[in-house]
Amino acid sequence: MQDILVKDIANHLGTEVRLKGWVRNIRHSGKLLFIIFRDGSAEVQAVAFKPELGEEIFEGAKRLTLESSLIITGIPKEHQKKAGEYELAVTGIQIVQIADEYPISKKEHGPDFLLSNRHLWIRSPKQWAILRIRHTVYFAICEYLNDNNFFRFDSPILTPNACEGTTTLFELEYFDEGMAYLSQSGQLYLETGIMSLGRVYDFGPVFRAERSKTRKHLTEFWMMDAEAAYVEHEENMDIQEGLIRHVIRKVLATCDKELDILERDKELLKAADAPFKRMTHFEAIEYLRSQGSEIDHDSDLGATDEVLLTEGSAVPVFIEKWPKNIKAFYMRRAPEDENLVLGSDLIAPEGFGEIIGGSERETDYEALLARMKEEKMDLDAYQWFLDLRKYGSVPHSGFGIGLERLVTWMSGTHHIRETIPFPRMIYRIYP
RNA sequence: UCCGGAAUAGCUCAGCGGUAGAGCGGGUGGCUGUUAACCACUAGGUCGGGGGUUCGAAUCCCUCUUCCGGAGCCA
């Protein structure tokens, strides 16, 4: 007998097969018993009829509890009540383990309880769907970059110094070398990679010790940083746009069922796959002020500003050319105004907020040095970074995507904590 | 860190000064097509901790703890 996955059940109608998985739900009414069976790939209703199955197997099956593990044999056939779906006529059941009373019931639960039971919660249909979309988004990003001549270049997670600022780092003792820090971005290391490989990206966990407490923040999240030699500001945004649109198309093409489970509005995703809007920070502030905001031209955008800027827009919006004093030291000054830098933030529609931060980088040694002095950075610690501007400096640009932010948008999830298997937040380190 | 809110059965919640409740989940029984199945019975509580007011506190007051939502910071 052939072992198959539930997702392939339509290819085996009428022939006995074997499936290995778990009980999602079980119902019985005298001589008839229904098991909602899942195996990771999909779910199917298995139907057991006592007169056909025999007393012993049937009574054994009635002992099954929620999330019990079992190996089931049966004959796939069309669902008697739902057109276009399939069910399994059970011929045999091998119980692997009878599960204890399962903590996650079929009714509603609060977030604290679910997060404390995250190791079990991930089995629930919506979490299953989100994790599969995460997988799809992750590989879609890599696929686009690989197809556009980027090479994977993993930056270190343990670092001797801050990338930007020093207030947001987790620190630890590093043997006899003093303090080391968990990386909050691989970007500076990535800039070294382009001089070797031309275009590079990293993808891994980064850490921010900020005491953030919102639905958009995690203390540990996965970031993809990309960096490309001889790419300037405009092309940098073109690459970002191409990448995001590739991800949208990939998710729509391969995660149809997952999006249905999550009740995600697919039309909104389809509409976002069109040319992105671009506006300067100056234009954004002017617009916000015209809408009644009292924000001034030297300010960063707040959460409500981001929502306002994308309201009514089907596509993401780039905000570019920022005042230099509210952006990072390494961004290149705009040629037309030395108080502006060639940075861009990409804001997702539907209120999902910033998903990418990017910029063209400063290439001039003296200009970079001056900015680092202004920021009172430890120049000795960054000599390697300054060296890049001495040995074959070229125009270059890069950007960073927060994987979970992108998954939150794609899946239409309310809170970012559901888009990573084990979220790390200010008040949450278990499980 | 700041501003709000919450804590009552395993879970989700109601009760808001006068004998501790419901639904789900658990247990027992019933049912040949169930869809968060249904029906009957049943077990299950230091009302977050401490202090106070009161004849009487889950309920009012103070305090602590924990968590949730939002802001700032950012992806």
CSV table of N, CA and C (backbone and C1' of nucleotides) in Angstrom, one decimal, chain B residues 5-57:
chain,number,residue,atom,x,y,z
B,5,G,P,-8.1,53.6,32.3
B,5,G,O5',-8.3,52.0,31.9
B,5,G,C5',-9.3,51.7,30.9
B,5,G,C4',-8.9,50.3,30.3
B,5,G,C3',-9.0,49.2,31.4
B,5,G,O3',-10.3,48.7,31.6
B,5,G,C1',-7.1,48.9,30.0
B,6,A,P,-10.7,48.1,33.1
B,6,A,O5',-10.0,46.6,32.9
B,6,A,C5',-10.6,45.7,32.0
B,6,A,C4',-9.7,44.5,31.9
B,6,A,C3',-9.5,43.6,33.1
B,6,A,O3',-10.6,42.7,33.3
B,6,A,C1',-7.4,44.0,32.2
B,7,A,P,-10.9,42.0,34.7
B,7,A,O5',-9.8,41.0,34.9
B,7,A,C5',-9.6,39.9,34.0
B,7,A,C4',-8.4,39.1,34.5
B,7,A,C3',-8.6,38.3,35.8
B,7,A,O3',-8.0,37.0,35.8
B,7,A,C1',-6.7,39.8,36.0
B,8,U,P,-8.9,35.7,35.6
B,8,U,O5',-10.0,35.9,36.7
B,8,U,C5',-9.8,35.4,38.0
B,8,U,C4',-11.0,34.8,38.6
B,8,U,C3',-11.7,33.7,37.7
B,8,U,O3',-11.0,32.4,37.9
B,8,U,C1',-13.3,35.2,38.3
B,9,A,P,-10.9,31.4,36.7
B,9,A,O5',-11.8,30.1,37.1
B,9,A,C5',-11.3,29.3,38.1
B,9,A,C4',-11.6,27.8,37.8
B,9,A,C3',-11.1,27.4,36.4
B,9,A,O3',-10.7,26.1,36.5
B,9,A,C1',-13.4,27.1,36.6
B,10,G,P,-9.2,25.7,36.8
B,10,G,O5',-8.5,25.7,35.3
B,10,G,C5',-7.2,25.3,35.1
B,10,G,C4',-7.0,25.0,33.6
B,10,G,C3',-7.5,26.1,32.7
B,10,G,O3',-6.4,27.0,32.3
B,10,G,C1',-8.4,24.0,32.1
B,11,C,P,-6.7,28.6,32.2
B,11,C,O5',-7.5,28.6,30.8
B,11,C,C5',-6.8,28.4,29.6
B,11,C,C4',-7.8,28.5,28.4
B,11,C,C3',-8.6,29.8,28.4
B,11,C,O3',-7.8,30.9,27.7
B,11,C,C1',-10.1,28.0,28.1
B,12,U,P,-8.1,32.4,28.0
B,12,U,O5',-9.6,32.6,27.5
B,12,U,C5',-9.8,32.7,26.1
B,12,U,C4',-11.2,33.0,25.8
B,12,U,C3',-11.8,34.2,26.6
B,12,U,O3',-11.5,35.5,26.0
B,12,U,C1',-13.3,32.4,26.7
B,13,C,P,-11.5,36.8,26.8
B,13,C,O5',-13.0,36.9,27.2
B,13,C,C5',-13.5,37.5,28.3
B,13,C,C4',-15.0,37.1,28.5
B,13,C,C3',-15.7,37.8,29.6
B,13,C,O3',-16.2,39.0,29.2
B,13,C,C1',-16.1,35.4,29.6
B,14,A,P,-16.5,40.1,30.4
B,14,A,O5',-17.8,39.6,31.1
B,14,A,C5',-19.1,39.7,30.4
B,14,A,C4',-20.2,39.0,31.2
B,14,A,C3',-20.6,39.6,32.5
B,14,A,O3',-21.3,40.8,32.4
B,14,A,C1',-20.7,37.3,32.6
B,15,G,P,-21.1,42.0,33.5
B,15,G,O5',-21.5,41.2,34.8
B,15,G,C5',-22.9,41.0,35.1
B,15,G,C4',-23.0,40.2,36.4
B,15,G,C3',-22.7,40.9,37.7
B,15,G,O3',-23.9,41.5,38.2
B,15,G,C1',-21.6,38.8,37.6
B,16,C,P,-24.0,43.1,38.5
B,16,C,O5',-22.7,43.4,39.4
B,16,C,C5',-22.8,43.5,40.8
B,16,C,C4',-21.7,44.5,41.2
B,16,C,C3',-22.0,46.0,40.9
B,16,C,O3',-21.8,46.8,42.0
B,16,C,C1',-19.9,45.2,39.9
B,17,G,P,-23.0,47.3,42.9
B,17,G,O5',-22.7,46.7,44.4
B,17,G,C5',-21.9,45.6,44.5
B,17,G,C4',-22.1,44.9,45.8
B,17,G,C3',-23.5,44.8,46.3
B,17,G,O3',-23.8,43.5,46.8
B,17,G,C1',-22.1,45.5,48.0
B,18,G,P,-24.8,42.5,45.9
B,18,G,O5',-25.1,41.4,47.1
B,18,G,C5',-24.0,40.5,47.5
B,18,G,C4',-24.6,39.6,48.6
B,18,G,C3',-25.9,39.0,48.2
B,18,G,O3',-26.0,37.7,48.8
B,18,G,C1',-26.1,40.3,50.2
B,19,U,P,-26.0,36.4,47.9
B,19,U,O5',-25.6,35.2,48.9
B,19,U,C5',-24.2,35.1,49.4
B,19,U,C4',-23.8,33.7,49.5
B,19,U,C3',-23.6,33.0,48.1
B,19,U,O3',-22.6,32.1,48.1
B,19,U,C1',-25.3,31.9,49.3
B,20,A,P,-21.2,32.5,47.6
B,20,A,O5',-21.3,32.1,46.1
B,20,A,C5',-21.9,33.0,45.2
B,20,A,C4',-21.7,32.5,43.7
B,20,A,C3',-22.0,31.0,43.5
B,20,A,O3',-22.7,30.9,42.3
B,20,A,C1',-19.9,31.6,42.7
B,21,G,P,-23.9,29.7,42.1
B,21,G,O5',-24.3,29.8,40.6
B,21,G,C5',-23.5,29.3,39.6
B,21,G,C4',-23.7,30.1,38.3
B,21,G,C3',-23.3,29.4,37.1
B,21,G,O3',-24.3,28.5,36.6
B,21,G,C1',-22.4,31.6,37.1
B,22,A,P,-23.9,27.2,35.7
B,22,A,O5',-23.7,27.9,34.2
B,22,A,C5',-24.9,28.5,33.6
B,22,A,C4',-24.5,29.2,32.3
B,22,A,C3',-23.7,28.3,31.3
B,22,A,O3',-24.6,27.5,30.5
B,22,A,C1',-22.6,30.3,31.5
B,23,G,P,-24.2,26.1,29.9
B,23,G,O5',-23.2,26.5,28.7
B,23,G,C5',-23.8,27.1,27.5
B,23,G,C4',-22.6,27.5,26.6
B,23,G,C3',-21.6,26.4,26.3
B,23,G,O3',-22.0,25.6,25.2
B,23,G,C1',-20.5,28.4,27.0
B,24,C,P,-21.6,24.1,25.2
B,24,C,O5',-20.0,24.2,24.9
B,24,C,C5',-19.5,24.5,23.7
B,24,C,C4',-18.0,24.8,23.8
B,24,C,C3',-17.1,23.6,24.2
B,24,C,O3',-16.9,22.7,23.1
B,24,C,C1',-16.5,25.5,25.4
B,25,G,P,-16.8,21.1,23.3
B,25,G,O5',-15.5,21.0,24.2
B,25,G,C5',-14.2,21.1,23.7
B,25,G,C4',-13.2,21.1,24.8
B,25,G,C3',-13.2,19.8,25.6
B,25,G,O3',-12.6,18.7,25.0
B,25,G,C1',-13.1,21.7,27.0
B,26,G,P,-13.3,17.2,25.1
B,26,G,O5',-13.0,16.9,26.7
B,26,G,C5',-11.7,16.8,27.2
B,26,G,C4',-11.7,16.4,28.7
B,26,G,C3',-12.6,15.2,29.0
B,26,G,O3',-11.9,14.0,28.7
B,26,G,C1',-13.0,16.9,30.5
B,27,G,P,-12.7,12.8,28.1
B,27,G,O5',-13.6,12.3,29.4
B,27,G,C5',-12.9,11.8,30.5
B,27,G,C4',-14.0,11.4,31.6
B,27,G,C3',-15.1,10.6,31.1
B,27,G,O3',-14.8,9.2,31.0
B,27,G,C1',-16.0,12.3,32.3
B,28,U,P,-15.4,8.2,29.9
B,28,U,O5',-16.9,8.1,30.4
B,28,U,C5',-17.3,7.4,31.6
B,28,U,C4',-18.7,7.4,31.8
B,28,U,C3',-19.6,7.0,30.6
B,28,U,O3',-19.7,5.6,30.5
B,28,U,C1',-20.5,9.0,31.6
B,29,G,P,-19.8,5.0,29.0
B,29,G,O5',-21.3,5.5,28.6
B,29,G,C5',-22.4,4.8,29.1
B,29,G,C4',-23.7,5.5,28.8
B,29,G,C3',-24.1,5.6,27.4
B,29,G,O3',-24.6,4.4,26.8
B,29,G,C1',-24.5,7.6,28.4
B,30,G,P,-24.5,4.1,25.2
B,30,G,O5',-25.5,5.1,24.6
B,30,G,C5',-26.9,4.9,24.8
B,30,G,C4',-27.7,6.0,24.1
B,30,G,C3',-27.4,6.1,22.6
B,30,G,O3',-28.1,5.1,21.9
B,30,G,C1',-27.4,8.3,23.5
B,31,C,P,-27.4,4.4,20.6
B,31,C,O5',-27.6,5.4,19.5
B,31,C,C5',-28.9,5.7,19.0
B,31,C,C4',-28.8,7.0,18.1
B,31,C,C3',-27.9,6.9,16.9
B,31,C,O3',-28.4,6.3,15.8
B,31,C,C1',-27.6,9.0,18.1
B,32,U,P,-27.6,5.2,15.0
B,32,U,O5',-27.2,6.1,13.6
B,32,U,C5',-26.1,7.0,13.7
B,32,U,C4',-25.8,7.4,12.2
B,32,U,C3',-27.0,7.8,11.4
B,32,U,O3',-26.6,8.9,10.6
B,32,U,C1',-25.9,6.0,10.3
B,33,G,P,-27.5,10.1,10.3
B,33,G,O5',-26.5,11.1,9.6
B,33,G,C5',-25.3,11.5,10.4
B,33,G,C4',-24.5,12.4,9.5
B,33,G,C3',-25.4,13.1,8.4
B,33,G,O3',-24.9,14.4,8.3
B,33,G,C1',-23.6,12.0,7.4
B,34,U,P,-25.7,15.7,8.8
B,34,U,O5',-24.8,16.2,10.0
B,34,U,C5',-24.9,15.7,11.3
B,34,U,C4',-23.5,15.6,11.9
B,34,U,C3',-22.8,16.9,11.8
B,34,U,O3',-23.2,17.8,12.8
B,34,U,C1',-21.3,15.2,11.2
B,35,U,P,-23.1,19.4,12.6
B,35,U,O5',-21.5,19.6,12.6
B,35,U,C5',-21.0,20.9,12.8
B,35,U,C4',-19.7,21.0,12.0
B,35,U,C3',-19.6,22.3,11.2
B,35,U,O3',-18.4,22.9,11.4
B,35,U,C1',-19.2,20.4,9.8
B,36,A,P,-18.4,24.4,11.8
B,36,A,O5',-17.5,24.5,13.1
B,36,A,C5',-16.3,23.7,13.2
B,36,A,C4',-15.9,23.5,14.6
B,36,A,C3',-17.0,22.9,15.5
B,36,A,O3',-16.5,22.0,16.4
B,36,A,C1',-16.3,25.0,16.3
B,37,A,P,-16.6,20.5,16.1
B,37,A,O5',-18.2,20.3,15.8
B,37,A,C5',-19.1,20.1,16.8
B,37,A,C4',-20.5,20.0,16.2
B,37,A,C3',-21.6,19.9,17.2
B,37,A,O3',-21.9,21.2,17.7
B,37,A,C1',-21.9,18.4,15.5
B,38,C,P,-22.4,21.3,19.3
B,38,C,O5',-23.8,20.5,19.3
B,38,C,C5',-24.9,21.0,18.6
B,38,C,C4',-26.0,20.0,18.6
B,38,C,C3',-26.5,19.6,20.0
B,38,C,O3',-27.4,20.5,20.5
B,38,C,C1',-26.1,17.6,18.7
B,39,C,P,-27.4,20.8,22.1
B,39,C,O5',-28.1,19.5,22.7
B,39,C,C5',-29.5,19.2,22.4
B,39,C,C4',-29.9,17.9,23.0
B,39,C,C3',-29.5,17.8,24.5
B,39,C,O3',-30.4,18.5,25.4
B,39,C,C1',-29.0,15.8,23.4
B,40,A,P,-30.0,19.1,26.8
B,40,A,O5',-29.9,17.8,27.7
B,40,A,C5',-31.0,17.1,28.0
B,40,A,C4',-30.7,15.8,28.8
B,40,A,C3',-29.8,16.1,30.0
B,40,A,O3',-30.5,16.5,31.1
B,40,A,C1',-28.9,14.3,28.8
B,41,C,P,-29.8,17.6,32.2
B,41,C,O5',-28.8,16.6,33.0
B,41,C,C5',-29.3,15.6,33.9
B,41,C,C4',-28.2,14.6,34.3
B,41,C,C3',-27.0,15.2,35.0
B,41,C,O3',-27.3,15.4,36.4
B,41,C,C1',-26.3,13.8,33.2
B,42,U,P,-26.6,16.5,37.2
B,42,U,O5',-25.0,16.1,37.2
B,42,U,C5',-24.6,14.9,37.9
B,42,U,C4',-23.2,14.6,37.6
B,42,U,C3',-22.2,15.7,38.0
B,42,U,O3',-21.9,15.6,39.4
B,42,U,C1',-21.7,14.9,35.9
B,43,A,P,-21.6,16.9,40.3
B,43,A,O5',-20.0,17.0,40.2
B,43,A,C5',-19.2,15.9,40.7
B,43,A,C4',-17.8,15.9,40.1
B,43,A,C3',-17.1,17.2,40.4
B,43,A,O3',-16.4,17.2,41.6
B,43,A,C1',-16.9,16.7,38.1
B,44,G,P,-16.2,18.5,42.5
B,44,G,O5',-15.4,19.5,41.5
B,44,G,C5',-14.0,19.2,41.3
B,44,G,C4',-13.5,20.1,40.2
B,44,G,C3',-13.5,21.6,40.5
B,44,G,O3',-12.3,22.0,41.2
B,44,G,C1',-14.4,21.2,38.3
B,45,G,P,-12.4,22.7,42.7
B,45,G,O5',-12.3,24.2,42.5
B,45,G,C5',-11.5,24.8,41.4
B,45,G,C4',-11.4,26.3,41.6
B,45,G,C3',-11.2,26.7,43.0
B,45,G,O3',-10.2,27.7,43.1
B,45,G,C1',-13.1,27.8,42.1
B,46,U,P,-8.8,27.4,43.9
B,46,U,O5',-8.8,28.5,45.1
B,46,U,C5',-9.9,28.6,46.0
B,46,U,C4',-9.8,29.8,46.8
B,46,U,C3',-9.3,31.1,46.1
B,46,U,O3',-9.9,32.2,46.6
B,46,U,C1',-7.8,30.6,47.8
B,47,C,P,-11.0,33.1,46.0
B,47,C,O5',-10.7,33.2,44.4
B,47,C,C5',-9.9,34.3,44.0
B,47,C,C4',-10.5,34.8,42.7
B,47,C,C3',-10.5,36.4,42.6
B,47,C,O3',-10.1,36.7,41.2
B,47,C,C1',-12.7,35.5,42.2
B,48,G,P,-9.1,37.9,41.0
B,48,G,O5',-7.6,37.3,41.4
B,48,G,C5',-7.1,36.1,40.9
B,48,G,C4',-5.6,36.1,41.0
B,48,G,C3',-5.1,36.6,42.4
B,48,G,O3',-5.2,35.6,43.4
B,48,G,C1',-3.9,37.6,40.6
B,49,G,P,-5.5,36.1,44.9
B,49,G,O5',-4.1,36.7,45.4
B,49,G,C5',-3.0,35.9,45.5
B,49,G,C4',-1.9,36.6,46.1
B,49,G,C3',-2.2,37.4,47.4
B,49,G,O3',-2.2,36.7,48.5
B,49,G,C1',-0.9,38.8,45.9
B,50,G,P,-3.2,37.0,49.7
B,50,G,O5',-2.6,38.4,50.3
B,50,G,C5',-1.3,38.4,50.9
B,50,G,C4',-0.9,39.9,51.2
B,50,G,C3',-1.9,40.7,52.0
B,50,G,O3',-1.8,40.4,53.4
B,50,G,C1',-1.1,42.0,50.2
B,51,G,P,-3.2,40.6,54.3
B,51,G,O5',-3.4,42.1,54.3
B,51,G,C5',-2.6,43.0,55.2
B,51,G,C4',-2.8,44.4,54.8
B,51,G,C3',-4.2,45.0,55.2
B,51,G,O3',-4.4,45.3,56.6
B,51,G,C1',-3.6,45.7,53.1
B,52,G,P,-5.8,45.0,57.3
B,52,G,O5',-6.7,46.3,56.7
B,52,G,C5',-6.4,47.6,57.1
B,52,G,C4',-7.1,48.6,56.2
B,52,G,C3',-8.6,48.7,56.4
B,52,G,O3',-8.9,49.5,57.6
B,52,G,C1',-8.0,48.7,54.1
B,53,U,P,-10.3,49.1,58.3
B,53,U,O5',-11.4,49.7,57.4
B,53,U,C5',-11.5,51.1,57.1
B,53,U,C4',-12.6,51.4,56.2
B,53,U,C3',-14.0,50.8,56.6
B,53,U,O3',-14.6,51.6,57.6
B,53,U,C1',-13.6,50.4,54.3
B,54,U,P,-15.3,50.9,58.8
B,54,U,O5',-16.5,50.0,58.2
B,54,U,C5',-17.6,50.7,57.5
B,54,U,C4',-18.4,49.7,56.9
B,54,U,C3',-18.9,48.5,57.8
B,54,U,O3',-20.0,48.9,58.6
B,54,U,C1',-18.1,47.6,55.7
B,55,C,P,-20.1,48.5,60.1
B,55,C,O5',-20.4,46.9,60.1
B,55,C,C5',-20.3,46.1,61.2
B,55,C,C4',-20.8,44.7,60.9
B,55,C,C3',-20.3,44.1,59.7
B,55,C,O3',-19.1,43.4,59.8
B,55,C,C1',-22.7,43.9,59.7
B,56,G,P,-17.9,43.6,58.8
B,56,G,O5',-18.5,42.8,57.5
B,56,G,C5',-18.7,41.4,57.6
B,56,G,C4',-19.4,40.9,56.3
B,56,G,C3',-18.8,41.3,55.0
B,56,G,O3',-17.8,40.4,54.6
B,56,G,C1',-21.2,41.7,55.0
B,57,A,P,-16.5,40.9,53.8
B,57,A,O5',-17.2,41.3,52.4
B,57,A,C5',-17.8,40.4,51.5
B,57,A,C4',-17.3,40.6,50.1
B,57,A,C3',-15.8,40.3,50.0
B,57,A,O3',-15.6,39.8,48.6
B,57,A,C1',-16.2,42.5,49.4
